[in-house]
mmCIF file of C-alpha atoms in Angstrom:
data_model
loop_
_atom_site.group_PDB
_atom_site.id
_atom_site.type_symbol
_atom_site.label_atom_id
_atom_site.label_comp_id
_atom_site.label_asym_id
_atom_site.label_seq_id
_atom_site.Cartn_x
_atom_site.Cartn_y
_atom_site.Cartn_z
ATOM 1 C CA MET A 1 105.343 70.343 104.986
ATOM 2 C CA THR A 2 107.193 67.667 106.941
ATOM 3 C CA SER A 3 105.217 65.723 109.523
ATOM 4 C CA ILE A 4 105.835 63.198 112.272
ATOM 5 C CA GLY A 5 103.802 60.029 112.125
ATOM 6 C CA GLY A 6 101.541 61.757 109.614
ATOM 7 C CA ALA A 7 100.732 64.568 112.072
ATOM 8 C CA GLU A 8 101.418 68.189 111.131
ATOM 9 C CA MET A 9 102.060 70.999 113.574
ATOM 10 C CA VAL A 10 98.684 72.431 112.531
ATOM 11 C CA ASP A 11 95.759 70.315 111.400
ATOM 12 C CA TRP A 12 94.723 72.629 108.574
ATOM 13 C CA ASN A 13 91.683 70.586 107.542
ATOM 14 C CA LEU A 14 90.405 70.671 111.105
ATOM 15 C CA ALA A 15 90.944 74.443 111.184
ATOM 16 C CA VAL A 16 88.755 74.844 108.089
ATOM 17 C CA ALA A 17 86.069 72.474 109.409
ATOM 18 C CA THR A 18 86.002 74.185 112.813
ATOM 19 C CA ALA A 19 85.730 77.664 111.365
ATOM 20 C CA ILE A 20 82.969 76.754 108.937
ATOM 21 C CA ARG A 21 81.027 74.980 111.681
ATOM 22 C CA LEU A 22 81.262 77.930 114.082
ATOM 23 C CA VAL A 23 80.944 80.899 111.753
ATOM 24 C CA ARG A 24 77.683 82.790 112.010
ATOM 25 C CA PRO A 25 75.268 82.637 109.071
ATOM 26 C CA GLY A 26 75.179 85.624 106.765
ATOM 27 C CA PRO A 27 72.213 87.917 106.098
ATOM 28 C CA GLU A 28 69.140 86.495 104.442
ATOM 29 C CA VAL A 29 69.069 87.167 100.707
ATOM 30 C CA SER A 30 67.138 85.604 97.877
ATOM 31 C CA ARG A 31 68.936 83.679 95.159
ATOM 32 C CA ASP A 32 68.293 86.457 92.640
ATOM 33 C CA GLU A 33 69.553 89.092 95.058
ATOM 34 C CA ALA A 34 72.696 87.074 95.737
ATOM 35 C CA ARG A 35 73.411 86.808 92.022
ATOM 36 C CA ALA A 36 72.900 90.535 91.597
ATOM 37 C CA VAL A 37 75.292 91.342 94.466
ATOM 38 C CA VAL A 38 78.003 89.104 93.010
ATOM 39 C CA ALA A 39 77.609 90.614 89.546
ATOM 40 C CA GLU A 40 77.751 94.176 90.861
ATOM 41 C CA LEU A 41 80.832 93.504 92.979
ATOM 42 C CA ARG A 42 82.615 92.065 89.944
ATOM 43 C CA ARG A 43 81.720 95.162 87.906
ATOM 44 C CA HIS A 44 82.914 97.497 90.641
ATOM 45 C CA ALA A 45 86.177 95.580 90.973
ATOM 46 C CA ARG A 46 86.857 96.154 87.275
ATOM 47 C CA THR A 47 85.924 99.844 87.235
ATOM 48 C CA SER A 48 87.843 100.541 90.452
ATOM 49 C CA GLU A 49 91.127 99.819 88.676
ATOM 50 C CA GLU A 50 90.751 102.861 86.416
ATOM 51 C CA HIS A 51 89.641 105.121 89.270
ATOM 52 C CA VAL A 52 92.542 104.135 91.527
ATOM 53 C CA ARG A 53 95.118 104.365 88.765
ATOM 54 C CA GLY A 54 93.967 107.849 87.788
ATOM 55 C CA PHE A 55 93.894 109.157 91.349
ATOM 56 C CA THR A 56 97.178 107.691 92.613
ATOM 57 C CA GLY A 57 99.386 108.130 89.562
ATOM 58 C CA MET A 58 101.213 104.939 90.547
ATOM 59 C CA MET A 59 100.995 103.356 87.100
ATOM 60 C CA PRO A 60 102.414 105.108 83.998
ATOM 61 C CA GLU A 61 99.926 105.676 81.194
ATOM 62 C CA GLY A 62 99.537 102.591 79.060
ATOM 63 C CA THR A 63 100.901 100.192 81.690
ATOM 64 C CA THR A 64 98.998 96.943 82.018
ATOM 65 C CA LEU A 65 98.513 95.512 85.485
ATOM 66 C CA PRO A 66 99.102 91.780 85.974
ATOM 67 C CA ASP A 67 95.865 89.845 85.739
ATOM 68 C CA THR A 68 94.629 89.278 89.283
ATOM 69 C CA PRO A 69 91.609 87.021 89.833
ATOM 70 C CA VAL A 70 88.675 88.599 91.645
ATOM 71 C CA LEU A 71 86.840 86.078 93.815
ATOM 72 C CA VAL A 72 83.472 86.986 95.290
ATOM 73 C CA VAL A 73 83.174 84.549 98.172
ATOM 74 C CA ASP A 74 80.987 83.673 101.127
ATOM 75 C CA ARG A 75 82.338 83.331 104.666
ATOM 76 C CA ALA A 76 83.349 79.706 104.175
ATOM 77 C CA GLY A 77 85.203 80.643 100.994
ATOM 78 C CA TRP A 78 87.096 83.346 102.871
ATOM 79 C CA VAL A 79 88.094 80.795 105.518
ATOM 80 C CA ARG A 80 89.407 78.318 102.928
ATOM 81 C CA ALA A 81 91.404 81.005 101.124
ATOM 82 C CA ASN A 82 92.994 82.290 104.321
ATOM 83 C CA VAL A 83 93.904 78.848 105.604
ATOM 84 C CA ALA A 84 95.687 78.241 102.300
ATOM 85 C CA GLY A 85 97.518 81.550 102.721
ATOM 86 C CA PHE A 86 98.493 80.822 106.331
ATOM 87 C CA ARG A 87 99.780 77.403 105.339
ATOM 88 C CA GLU A 88 101.976 78.941 102.649
ATOM 89 C CA LEU A 89 103.339 81.748 104.813
ATOM 90 C CA LEU A 90 103.882 79.780 108.013
ATOM 91 C CA GLY A 91 105.392 76.740 106.308
ATOM 92 C CA PRO A 92 109.082 77.523 107.031
ATOM 93 C CA LEU A 93 108.448 78.291 110.717
ATOM 94 C CA LEU A 94 106.298 75.211 111.284
ATOM 95 C CA ALA A 95 108.827 72.986 109.546
ATOM 96 C CA LYS A 96 111.513 74.366 111.865
ATOM 97 C CA MET A 97 109.357 73.710 114.926
ATOM 98 C CA GLN A 98 108.494 70.255 113.606
ATOM 99 C CA ASP A 99 112.171 69.331 113.299
ATOM 100 C CA ARG A 100 112.873 70.452 116.837
ATOM 101 C CA ARG A 101 109.866 68.630 118.251
ATOM 102 C CA GLY A 102 110.806 65.468 116.363
ATOM 103 C CA GLY A 103 113.975 65.098 118.423
ATOM 104 C CA ALA A 104 112.166 65.339 121.748
ATOM 105 C CA PRO A 105 110.818 62.341 123.670
ATOM 106 C CA GLY A 106 107.226 61.683 122.654
ATOM 107 C CA GLY A 107 107.519 64.168 119.782
ATOM 108 C CA ALA A 108 105.220 62.212 117.475
ATOM 109 C CA VAL A 109 102.444 62.070 120.071
ATOM 110 C CA LEU A 110 102.828 65.749 120.901
ATOM 111 C CA GLY A 111 102.731 66.548 117.202
ATOM 112 C CA ALA A 112 99.467 64.692 116.696
ATOM 113 C CA VAL A 113 97.756 66.198 119.738
ATOM 114 C CA GLY A 114 99.221 69.670 119.263
ATOM 115 C CA GLY A 115 98.201 69.766 115.614
ATOM 116 C CA LYS A 116 94.582 69.031 116.511
ATOM 117 C CA VAL A 117 94.523 71.610 119.287
ATOM 118 C CA THR A 118 96.134 74.291 117.125
ATOM 119 C CA GLY A 119 93.765 73.474 114.276
ATOM 120 C CA VAL A 120 90.742 74.003 116.526
ATOM 121 C CA GLU A 121 92.180 77.253 117.919
ATOM 122 C CA LEU A 122 92.921 78.593 114.441
ATOM 123 C CA GLY A 123 89.435 77.600 113.323
ATOM 124 C CA MET A 124 87.881 79.499 116.236
ATOM 125 C CA LEU A 125 89.897 82.598 115.369
ATOM 126 C CA LEU A 126 88.915 82.418 111.706
ATOM 127 C CA SER A 127 85.234 81.923 112.567
ATOM 128 C CA PHE A 128 85.390 85.215 114.498
ATOM 129 C CA LEU A 129 87.074 87.090 111.662
ATOM 130 C CA ALA A 130 85.096 85.541 108.803
ATOM 131 C CA SER A 131 81.986 87.581 109.561
ATOM 132 C CA ARG A 132 83.906 90.865 109.802
ATOM 133 C CA VAL A 133 86.191 91.082 106.762
ATOM 134 C CA LEU A 134 84.683 92.926 103.806
ATOM 135 C CA GLY A 135 87.456 92.384 101.312
ATOM 136 C CA GLN A 136 91.078 91.380 101.107
ATOM 137 C CA TYR A 137 93.961 91.431 98.667
ATOM 138 C CA GLU A 138 95.751 88.155 99.333
ATOM 139 C CA THR A 139 99.425 88.925 98.894
ATOM 140 C CA PHE A 140 100.789 85.447 99.581
ATOM 141 C CA ALA A 141 98.061 83.397 97.977
ATOM 142 C CA PRO A 142 99.039 79.921 96.716
ATOM 143 C CA VAL A 143 97.569 79.143 93.320
ATOM 144 C CA GLY A 144 95.263 76.144 93.065
ATOM 145 C CA ALA A 145 92.373 74.821 91.020
ATOM 146 C CA ASP A 146 89.809 75.883 93.639
ATOM 147 C CA LEU A 147 91.586 79.146 94.498
ATOM 148 C CA PRO A 148 93.025 80.733 91.345
ATOM 149 C CA GLY A 149 95.701 83.378 91.684
ATOM 150 C CA ASN A 150 98.202 85.251 89.573
ATOM 151 C CA PRO A 151 101.201 82.927 89.014
ATOM 152 C CA ALA A 152 103.640 85.856 88.778
ATOM 153 C CA THR A 153 102.501 87.997 91.716
ATOM 154 C CA GLY A 154 100.781 85.317 93.800
ATOM 155 C CA GLY A 155 97.884 87.647 94.465
ATOM 156 C CA ARG A 156 94.129 87.499 94.284
ATOM 157 C CA LEU A 157 91.337 89.829 95.346
ATOM 158 C CA LEU A 158 88.630 88.536 97.675
ATOM 159 C CA LEU A 159 85.302 90.272 98.226
ATOM 160 C CA VAL A 160 83.155 88.739 100.988
ATOM 161 C CA ALA A 161 79.636 89.308 99.692
ATOM 162 C CA PRO A 162 77.554 88.441 102.801
ATOM 163 C CA ASN A 163 79.641 90.740 105.005
ATOM 164 C CA ILE A 164 79.333 93.627 102.570
ATOM 165 C CA VAL A 165 75.553 93.182 102.434
ATOM 166 C CA HIS A 166 75.382 92.907 106.226
ATOM 167 C CA VAL A 167 77.289 96.158 106.805
ATOM 168 C CA GLU A 168 75.485 98.177 104.134
ATOM 169 C CA ARG A 169 72.167 97.178 105.720
ATOM 170 C CA GLU A 170 73.407 97.904 109.225
ATOM 171 C CA LEU A 171 74.657 101.366 108.228
ATOM 172 C CA GLU A 172 71.566 102.050 106.080
ATOM 173 C CA VAL A 173 73.640 103.407 103.195
ATOM 174 C CA SER A 174 73.307 103.121 99.437
ATOM 175 C CA PRO A 175 74.238 99.537 98.478
ATOM 176 C CA HIS A 176 75.605 100.640 95.096
ATOM 177 C CA ASP A 177 77.820 103.323 96.641
ATOM 178 C CA PHE A 178 79.000 101.163 99.525
ATOM 179 C CA ARG A 179 79.981 98.239 97.307
ATOM 180 C CA LEU A 180 81.998 100.506 95.026
ATOM 181 C CA TRP A 181 83.602 102.193 98.049
ATOM 182 C CA VAL A 182 84.768 98.834 99.404
ATOM 183 C CA CYS A 183 86.120 97.819 95.998
ATOM 184 C CA LEU A 184 88.127 101.044 95.772
ATOM 185 C CA HIS A 185 89.905 100.170 99.025
ATOM 186 C CA GLU A 186 90.792 96.639 97.943
ATOM 187 C CA GLU A 187 91.778 97.736 94.446
ATOM 188 C CA THR A 188 94.220 100.185 96.016
ATOM 189 C CA HIS A 189 95.913 97.263 97.774
ATOM 190 C CA ARG A 190 96.051 95.382 94.487
ATOM 191 C CA THR A 191 97.658 98.394 92.823
ATOM 192 C CA GLN A 192 100.189 98.779 95.622
ATOM 193 C CA PHE A 193 101.518 95.255 95.147
ATOM 194 C CA THR A 194 101.307 95.108 91.358
ATOM 195 C CA ALA A 195 102.735 98.583 90.691
ATOM 196 C CA VAL A 196 105.577 98.206 93.201
ATOM 197 C CA PRO A 197 107.425 95.014 92.163
ATOM 198 C CA TRP A 198 109.680 94.801 95.233
ATOM 199 C CA LEU A 199 106.945 95.295 97.843
ATOM 200 C CA ARG A 200 105.734 91.703 98.095
ATOM 201 C CA ALA A 201 109.223 90.248 98.545
ATOM 202 C CA HIS A 202 110.125 92.945 101.063
ATOM 203 C CA LEU A 203 107.021 92.317 103.152
ATOM 204 C CA GLU A 204 107.456 88.557 103.000
ATOM 205 C CA GLY A 205 111.081 88.944 104.092
ATOM 206 C CA GLU A 206 110.059 90.998 107.111
ATOM 207 C CA ILE A 207 107.365 88.500 108.081
ATOM 208 C CA GLN A 208 109.776 85.588 107.761
ATOM 209 C CA ALA A 209 112.330 87.505 109.858
ATOM 210 C CA PHE A 210 109.656 87.977 112.528
ATOM 211 C CA LEU A 211 108.682 84.310 112.465
ATOM 212 C CA GLY A 212 112.290 83.156 112.333
ATOM 213 C CA ALA A 213 113.081 85.009 115.569
ATOM 214 C CA THR A 214 110.355 83.149 117.456
ATOM 215 C CA GLU A 215 111.544 81.718 120.765
ATOM 216 C CA MET A 216 111.403 78.011 120.197
ATOM 217 C CA GLU A 217 111.951 76.767 123.757
ATOM 218 C CA PRO A 218 108.622 75.618 125.273
ATOM 219 C CA GLY A 219 109.408 77.217 128.658
ATOM 220 C CA ALA A 220 110.008 80.644 127.128
ATOM 221 C CA LEU A 221 106.915 80.386 124.939
ATOM 222 C CA LEU A 222 104.723 79.369 127.870
ATOM 223 C CA GLU A 223 106.062 82.279 129.899
ATOM 224 C CA ARG A 224 105.103 84.715 127.155
ATOM 225 C CA LEU A 225 101.678 83.147 126.835
ATOM 226 C CA ARG A 226 101.229 83.523 130.601
ATOM 227 C CA GLU A 227 102.299 87.161 130.373
ATOM 228 C CA ALA A 228 99.820 87.745 127.556
ATOM 229 C CA VAL A 229 96.932 86.249 129.521
ATOM 230 C CA GLN A 230 97.852 88.176 132.685
ATOM 231 C CA SER A 231 98.174 91.432 130.792
ATOM 232 C CA PHE A 232 94.865 90.901 129.030
ATOM 233 C CA ALA A 233 93.170 90.187 132.343
ATOM 234 C CA GLY A 234 94.757 93.255 133.915
ATOM 235 C CA ALA A 235 96.662 91.104 136.450
ATOM 236 C CA ARG A 236 100.351 90.935 137.382
ATOM 237 C CA PRO A 237 102.292 88.427 139.492
ATOM 238 C CA ASP A 238 102.489 91.013 142.257
ATOM 239 C CA GLY A 239 98.769 91.615 142.105
ATOM 240 C CA GLU A 240 99.055 95.077 140.554
ATOM 241 C CA ARG A 241 97.079 96.039 137.504
ATOM 242 C CA GLY A 242 98.938 97.215 134.454
ATOM 243 C CA GLU A 243 98.279 100.543 132.842
ATOM 244 C CA GLU A 244 97.089 98.941 129.629
ATOM 245 C CA ALA A 245 96.290 95.448 128.431
ATOM 246 C CA HIS A 246 98.434 94.423 125.489
ATOM 247 C CA SER A 247 97.506 92.167 122.624
ATOM 248 C CA PHE A 248 98.873 88.680 122.177
ATOM 249 C CA VAL A 249 100.793 89.886 119.115
ATOM 250 C CA GLU A 250 102.463 92.646 121.128
ATOM 251 C CA LEU A 251 103.607 90.297 123.867
ATOM 252 C CA VAL A 252 104.601 87.018 122.242
ATOM 253 C CA GLN A 253 107.844 88.253 120.690
ATOM 254 C CA THR A 254 111.583 88.483 121.269
ATOM 255 C CA PRO A 255 113.586 91.759 121.269
ATOM 256 C CA VAL A 256 114.531 91.086 117.637
ATOM 257 C CA GLN A 257 110.863 90.584 116.809
ATOM 258 C CA ARG A 258 109.996 93.926 118.389
ATOM 259 C CA GLU A 259 112.316 95.649 115.924
ATOM 260 C CA VAL A 260 110.842 93.777 112.974
ATOM 261 C CA LEU A 261 107.302 94.403 114.229
ATOM 262 C CA GLY A 262 108.024 98.131 114.358
ATOM 263 C CA ARG A 263 108.966 98.092 110.674
ATOM 264 C CA LEU A 264 105.992 95.898 109.783
ATOM 265 C CA THR A 265 103.644 98.216 111.673
ATOM 266 C CA ALA A 266 104.942 101.180 109.697
ATOM 267 C CA VAL A 267 104.491 99.404 106.351
ATOM 268 C CA MET A 268 101.008 98.165 107.192
ATOM 269 C CA SER A 269 100.002 101.611 108.448
ATOM 270 C CA LEU A 270 101.185 103.061 105.148
ATOM 271 C CA LEU A 271 99.313 100.497 103.039
ATOM 272 C CA GLU A 272 96.055 100.695 104.992
ATOM 273 C CA GLY A 273 96.159 104.474 105.376
ATOM 274 C CA HIS A 274 96.902 104.915 101.681
ATOM 275 C CA ALA A 275 93.924 102.709 100.777
ATOM 276 C CA ASP A 276 91.615 104.732 103.038
ATOM 277 C CA PHE A 277 92.943 107.995 101.599
ATOM 278 C CA VAL A 278 92.383 106.787 98.035
ATOM 279 C CA MET A 279 88.891 105.385 98.589
ATOM 280 C CA ASP A 280 87.766 108.697 100.066
ATOM 281 C CA GLY A 281 89.696 110.782 97.528
ATOM 282 C CA VAL A 282 88.129 109.008 94.574
ATOM 283 C CA GLY A 283 84.785 108.938 96.322
ATOM 284 C CA PRO A 284 83.214 112.337 95.638
ATOM 285 C CA GLU A 285 83.259 111.840 91.864
ATOM 286 C CA VAL A 286 82.074 108.246 91.700
ATOM 287 C CA VAL A 287 80.511 107.592 95.135
ATOM 288 C CA PRO A 288 78.050 110.436 95.776
ATOM 289 C CA SER A 289 77.340 109.420 99.373
ATOM 290 C CA VAL A 290 80.987 108.871 100.346
ATOM 291 C CA ALA A 291 80.879 111.397 103.218
ATOM 292 C CA GLU A 292 77.878 109.684 104.791
ATOM 293 C CA ILE A 293 79.438 106.240 104.334
ATOM 294 C CA ARG A 294 82.749 107.295 105.889
ATOM 295 C CA GLU A 295 81.095 108.924 108.899
ATOM 296 C CA LYS A 296 78.891 105.923 109.646
ATOM 297 C CA PHE A 297 81.695 103.448 108.960
ATOM 298 C CA GLN A 298 84.078 105.235 111.316
ATOM 299 C CA GLN A 299 81.461 105.173 114.051
ATOM 300 C CA ARG A 300 81.010 101.448 113.495
ATOM 301 C CA ARG A 301 84.763 100.836 113.643
ATOM 302 C CA ALA A 302 85.080 102.761 116.885
ATOM 303 C CA SER A 303 82.106 101.226 118.679
ATOM 304 C CA GLY A 304 82.642 97.539 117.953
ATOM 305 C CA ALA A 305 79.847 95.128 118.782
ATOM 306 C CA GLY A 306 79.783 94.750 122.537
ATOM 307 C CA ARG A 307 82.118 93.852 125.368
ATOM 308 C CA LEU A 308 83.040 90.385 124.120
ATOM 309 C CA ASP A 309 83.771 91.697 120.645
ATOM 310 C CA ALA A 310 85.920 94.498 122.093
ATOM 311 C CA ALA A 311 87.814 92.036 124.299
ATOM 312 C CA LEU A 312 88.560 89.700 121.412
ATOM 313 C CA ARG A 313 89.625 92.587 119.209
ATOM 314 C CA LYS A 314 92.057 93.723 121.883
ATOM 315 C CA LEU A 315 93.508 90.291 122.515
ATOM 316 C CA LEU A 316 93.947 89.549 118.815
ATOM 317 C CA GLY A 317 95.537 92.914 118.109
ATOM 318 C CA LEU A 318 92.664 94.169 115.946
ATOM 319 C CA ASP A 319 92.636 97.492 117.792
ATOM 320 C CA ALA A 320 96.159 98.003 116.509
ATOM 321 C CA LYS A 321 94.784 97.371 113.019
ATOM 322 C CA LEU A 322 92.300 100.208 113.490
ATOM 323 C CA ARG A 323 95.119 102.507 114.603
ATOM 324 C CA GLN A 324 96.963 101.603 111.422
ATOM 325 C CA TYR A 325 94.066 102.879 109.321
ATOM 326 C CA ARG A 326 93.898 106.118 111.273
ATOM 327 C CA ASP A 327 97.611 106.870 111.660
ATOM 328 C CA GLY A 328 98.466 105.794 108.124
ATOM 329 C CA GLU A 329 95.729 107.935 106.592
ATOM 330 C CA ARG A 330 96.962 110.951 108.547
ATOM 331 C CA PHE A 331 100.493 110.341 107.291
ATOM 332 C CA VAL A 332 99.406 110.082 103.651
ATOM 333 C CA ARG A 333 97.161 113.129 103.886
ATOM 334 C CA ALA A 334 99.899 115.230 105.489
ATOM 335 C CA VAL A 335 102.570 114.215 102.965
ATOM 336 C CA VAL A 336 100.304 114.731 99.940
ATOM 337 C CA GLY A 337 99.363 118.130 101.351
ATOM 338 C CA GLU A 338 103.048 119.043 101.655
ATOM 339 C CA VAL A 339 104.632 117.619 98.490
ATOM 340 C CA GLY A 340 101.695 116.531 96.308
ATOM 341 C CA MET A 341 100.802 113.065 95.037
ATOM 342 C CA ASP A 342 103.946 112.739 92.925
ATOM 343 C CA GLY A 343 106.041 113.672 95.931
ATOM 344 C CA PHE A 344 104.220 111.148 98.089
ATOM 345 C CA ASN A 345 104.750 108.415 95.487
ATOM 346 C CA ARG A 346 108.461 108.534 96.186
ATOM 347 C CA VAL A 347 107.535 106.310 99.119
ATOM 348 C CA TRP A 348 107.358 103.437 96.604
ATOM 349 C CA THR A 349 110.931 103.938 95.301
ATOM 350 C CA SER A 350 112.610 101.314 97.483
ATOM 351 C CA PRO A 351 112.476 99.844 100.997
ATOM 352 C CA ASN A 352 114.718 102.726 102.077
ATOM 353 C CA THR A 353 112.001 105.275 101.257
ATOM 354 C CA LEU A 354 109.297 103.544 103.292
ATOM 355 C CA PRO A 355 108.393 105.509 106.413
ATOM 356 C CA THR A 356 109.591 104.335 109.800
ATOM 357 C CA LYS A 357 107.167 103.880 112.667
ATOM 358 C CA SER A 358 108.200 107.251 114.110
ATOM 359 C CA GLU A 359 107.821 108.927 110.702
ATOM 360 C CA ILE A 360 104.246 107.648 110.444
ATOM 361 C CA ALA A 361 103.568 109.743 113.533
ATOM 362 C CA ARG A 362 105.709 112.662 112.255
ATOM 363 C CA PRO A 363 105.190 112.965 108.468
ATOM 364 C CA ALA A 364 107.421 116.067 108.332
ATOM 365 C CA ASP A 365 110.374 113.881 109.296
ATOM 366 C CA TRP A 366 109.757 111.596 106.320
ATOM 367 C CA VAL A 367 109.471 114.602 104.010
ATOM 368 C CA ALA A 368 112.729 115.963 105.437
ATOM 369 C CA ARG A 369 114.563 112.657 104.929
ATOM 370 C CA VAL A 370 113.258 111.683 101.502
ATOM 371 C CA HIS A 371 112.859 115.139 99.973
ATOM 372 C CA ARG A 372 115.826 116.581 101.889
ATOM 373 C CA ARG A 373 113.770 119.438 103.281
ATOM 374 C CA GLY A 374 114.222 120.972 106.688
ATOM 375 C CA SER A 375 111.795 119.477 109.145
ATOM 376 C CA ALA A 376 109.407 121.657 111.060
ATOM 377 C CA ARG A 377 111.482 121.023 114.168
ATOM 378 C CA ARG A 378 114.681 122.389 112.593
ATOM 379 C CA GLU A 379 112.857 125.310 111.049
ATOM 380 C CA GLU A 380 111.504 126.290 114.449
ATOM 381 C CA GLY A 381 115.018 126.045 115.881
#
């Protein structure tokens, strides 16, 4: 990435150092127990591939999936991997901002100071998330010696061992069942991106379109930041409280970005809901306690961990993430119930067969459009 006077728009090394310094320690485990957890997670990651393939029907018989590295990491390892991913994905936008800043008076100084500040802020965000993520399929993962990835697909599967152990203890569920259940979810994401060749490029294009429409003028950006803070605090310039506080992600965007975000929300709802549907669908045969795990896990998702945790989740848009799981799973369940798994899998045909945001809420409309069936609304009319 280009820099001014050696200063980048984001001090990535400082982001990593800040996050690792602030992240909470994981649960206490002995060395032998840690080794056993890592070994079991690796086994479950391998066996999950067969379970997901058989349940979803996304891969023709005899098809070989691209080799995707499975990394069982601690919280610091998750931070390093995600910083590398952010740096790869945000590179074009930051280079654009860097060029614009370079032409402004004092641009080099602002770049140096701003990069440090942004690095600390990113590190604080990652320290919050690092203790909460159980697993992750990294779609835009750069390949490196310390962080191997698939050269063709760019993907790798991360399983955050201390977080998995923490949650299974907190929920008081079978460790063996819970670890396999988590692996089924992440393996579904791996299958989505490896079985659907166009999906990664489509998603990256949408993200770059969102980033490319960012308002670059400092005055406009500051105004949106001010609006975000006021909305989060429940305040308005006229002193009236809004009906609902919005997340930073919902507010810091242009009209063009709102359109792109609607499409991205629909795709992410589909991917997350599909993964939840698959992990529970496979569950009864290979995860005997799946019903207990799902019930307790849903309660944990809904309750959060206190007022501060709930506030941060709202501001960062994590509540929207939870809605994606719920709404997407309902969409998948309704479509599979109507047209079967093969009929649902037509969603992977092309970007044109992906559901819209409104279709996620009204699965019958997607069935009507893609399968050319009369929607419930027309049938009633």
